[in-house]
Each structure stands twice: as C-alpha cells, then as structure tokens.
Amino acid sequence: MSKYYSQYAKAYVSVDCIVFGFDDNKLKFLAGRRKLQPGYGEWALYGGFVGTEESVDDAASRVLHELTGLKDIYMKQVGTFGELNRSEGERVISVAYVALINVKDYDEKNLLEKELHWVSLENIPKMFADHNEMVNTAVRMLRRRIITEPISFQLLPEYFTLTQLQNVHEAVLNTELDKRNFRKKVKHLPYIIKTDKIDKLTSKRGAALYRFDDATTID
C-alpha cells in the first residue's frame, strides 16, 4: 500500500458510456436496469470502475468493448461528474464518454445477455444518479460537433444516401433541415464521396450512394 496521500479521503473512479445509434430515423442510446446497489433496478447507463492498472481512457475502451463487442469505436470524453451525493454510501466520481456506432454492426445478442435496450431521446426514463444529466450533456456535445465535424458517418452504414445523411443530422439536431440547402452544403464537403452505386432498396427511383472518405481524420 502506498505511503503517500494517506491523510486524504479516498474516492472511487468509474466510467459511464453513452452509446448512441441511429435507428428508425431516431437517435437512440443504450441503457438497462442497474444490477447492483445502490439503485438496483433503476434505469442506468452501462459503466464500470477504473482498474488500478489502466488509464481512464483505457477503462472506457474496455467497457465499450464489453458493451458492444466492437473495436475502434468513435469515443470522446463528455465530462466528469462528481457531486458529493451522486452515489449513496461511497464517494464515486464518474467520467462520462460518448460513443457512436452503426446499429447494424451491433450484435443483438448483447442486448439479451446484458438486458439492454435502445432508448429513444423522446422517451428517456428517470435514470440512476446523474445519468440523465450525462445523456443531456452528451447530446449537446454531439449537436456542437455535428455542424463542423464529420461524425455523422459513425452512425451510418458504409454506403448511404443523402437522405439518410440528412435524417441523421435532423435526429441529432432535433430540427427539420431544408433539403436543398443541406444537399448544397454536403456536396461541397471534401470528405463525402459519391460512388457509382445505386440504392434500390429504400429509393424507388434509385438514389446515388455516397461514402465517407477514410483519409479524413476525425478528431
């Protein structure tokens, strides 16, 4: 045991992950019923404690992999939540992370095994501690970033139509966008590439399919 800092009170450090997906033209996140005290049975985000041999980012990556089974997920730190009474019994400081995935890549077995659900932003339940605040903070972060950064592609399949792209933006921003203006702006973005593929499943006329330029770096 370390001989340093023994005069100070100790606190636990955890990570909580807000995993967003786009489905049925809605932005949704993963949540489930809490399986430990305090707050057993309450709606909560998926999280875990930071191990003694891992950084906070490493802990978040581990938890996200446990949650989704996916690697190389878009992940950004949302903020630190450390109100005195946020968790009954012990002092727990949580670092929240937002992650974006394509719902089609997610193995639904995880939903059953971990008893998770895709929750629409329109129907967010009252959640454990400050998890509602974490979700709201994450949504505000996405709304700032989606305007200037190519993050929407994390929620889409490899090939997508401009309608699908607009639907994602509208779901995140919670507002209807003018179709003509949106397409005019999109077609001038260097990281959106038009392909020779045609969507014949969701478009009667056969809409052109686009893809994200993999050479573009997402910060």
mmCIF file of N, CA and C in Angstrom, residues 191 211-218:
data_model
loop_
_atom_site.group_PDB
_atom_site.id
_atom_site.type_symbol
_atom_site.label_atom_id
_atom_site.label_comp_id
_atom_site.label_asym_id
_atom_site.label_seq_id
_atom_site.Cartn_x
_atom_site.Cartn_y
_atom_site.Cartn_z
ATOM 1 N N TYR A 191 -14.947 15.387 -47.644
ATOM 2 C CA TYR A 191 -14.888 14.031 -47.102
ATOM 3 C C TYR A 191 -16.110 13.185 -47.453
ATOM 4 N N ARG A 211 -20.133 7.675 -49.734
ATOM 5 C CA ARG A 211 -19.332 7.086 -48.673
ATOM 6 C C ARG A 211 -18.465 8.161 -48.042
ATOM 7 N N PHE A 212 -17.988 7.856 -46.852
ATOM 8 C CA PHE A 212 -17.081 8.755 -46.144
ATOM 9 C C PHE A 212 -15.658 8.507 -46.603
ATOM 10 N N ASP A 213 -14.907 9.565 -46.837
ATOM 11 C CA ASP A 213 -13.517 9.445 -47.239
ATOM 12 C C ASP A 213 -12.675 9.000 -46.047
ATOM 13 N N ASP A 214 -12.188 7.776 -46.085
ATOM 14 C CA ASP A 214 -11.427 7.223 -44.958
ATOM 15 C C ASP A 214 -10.145 7.993 -44.661
ATOM 16 N N ALA A 215 -9.684 8.767 -45.613
ATOM 17 C CA ALA A 215 -8.437 9.509 -45.417
ATOM 18 C C ALA A 215 -8.644 10.724 -44.523
ATOM 19 N N THR A 216 -9.912 11.092 -44.290
ATOM 20 C CA THR A 216 -10.213 12.248 -43.457
ATOM 21 C C THR A 216 -10.129 11.867 -41.987
ATOM 22 N N THR A 217 -9.414 12.633 -41.238
ATOM 23 C CA THR A 217 -9.236 12.358 -39.819
ATOM 24 C C THR A 217 -10.350 12.994 -38.996
ATOM 25 N N ILE A 218 -10.911 12.199 -38.082
ATOM 26 C CA ILE A 218 -11.902 12.711 -37.146
ATOM 27 C C ILE A 218 -11.220 12.909 -35.804
#
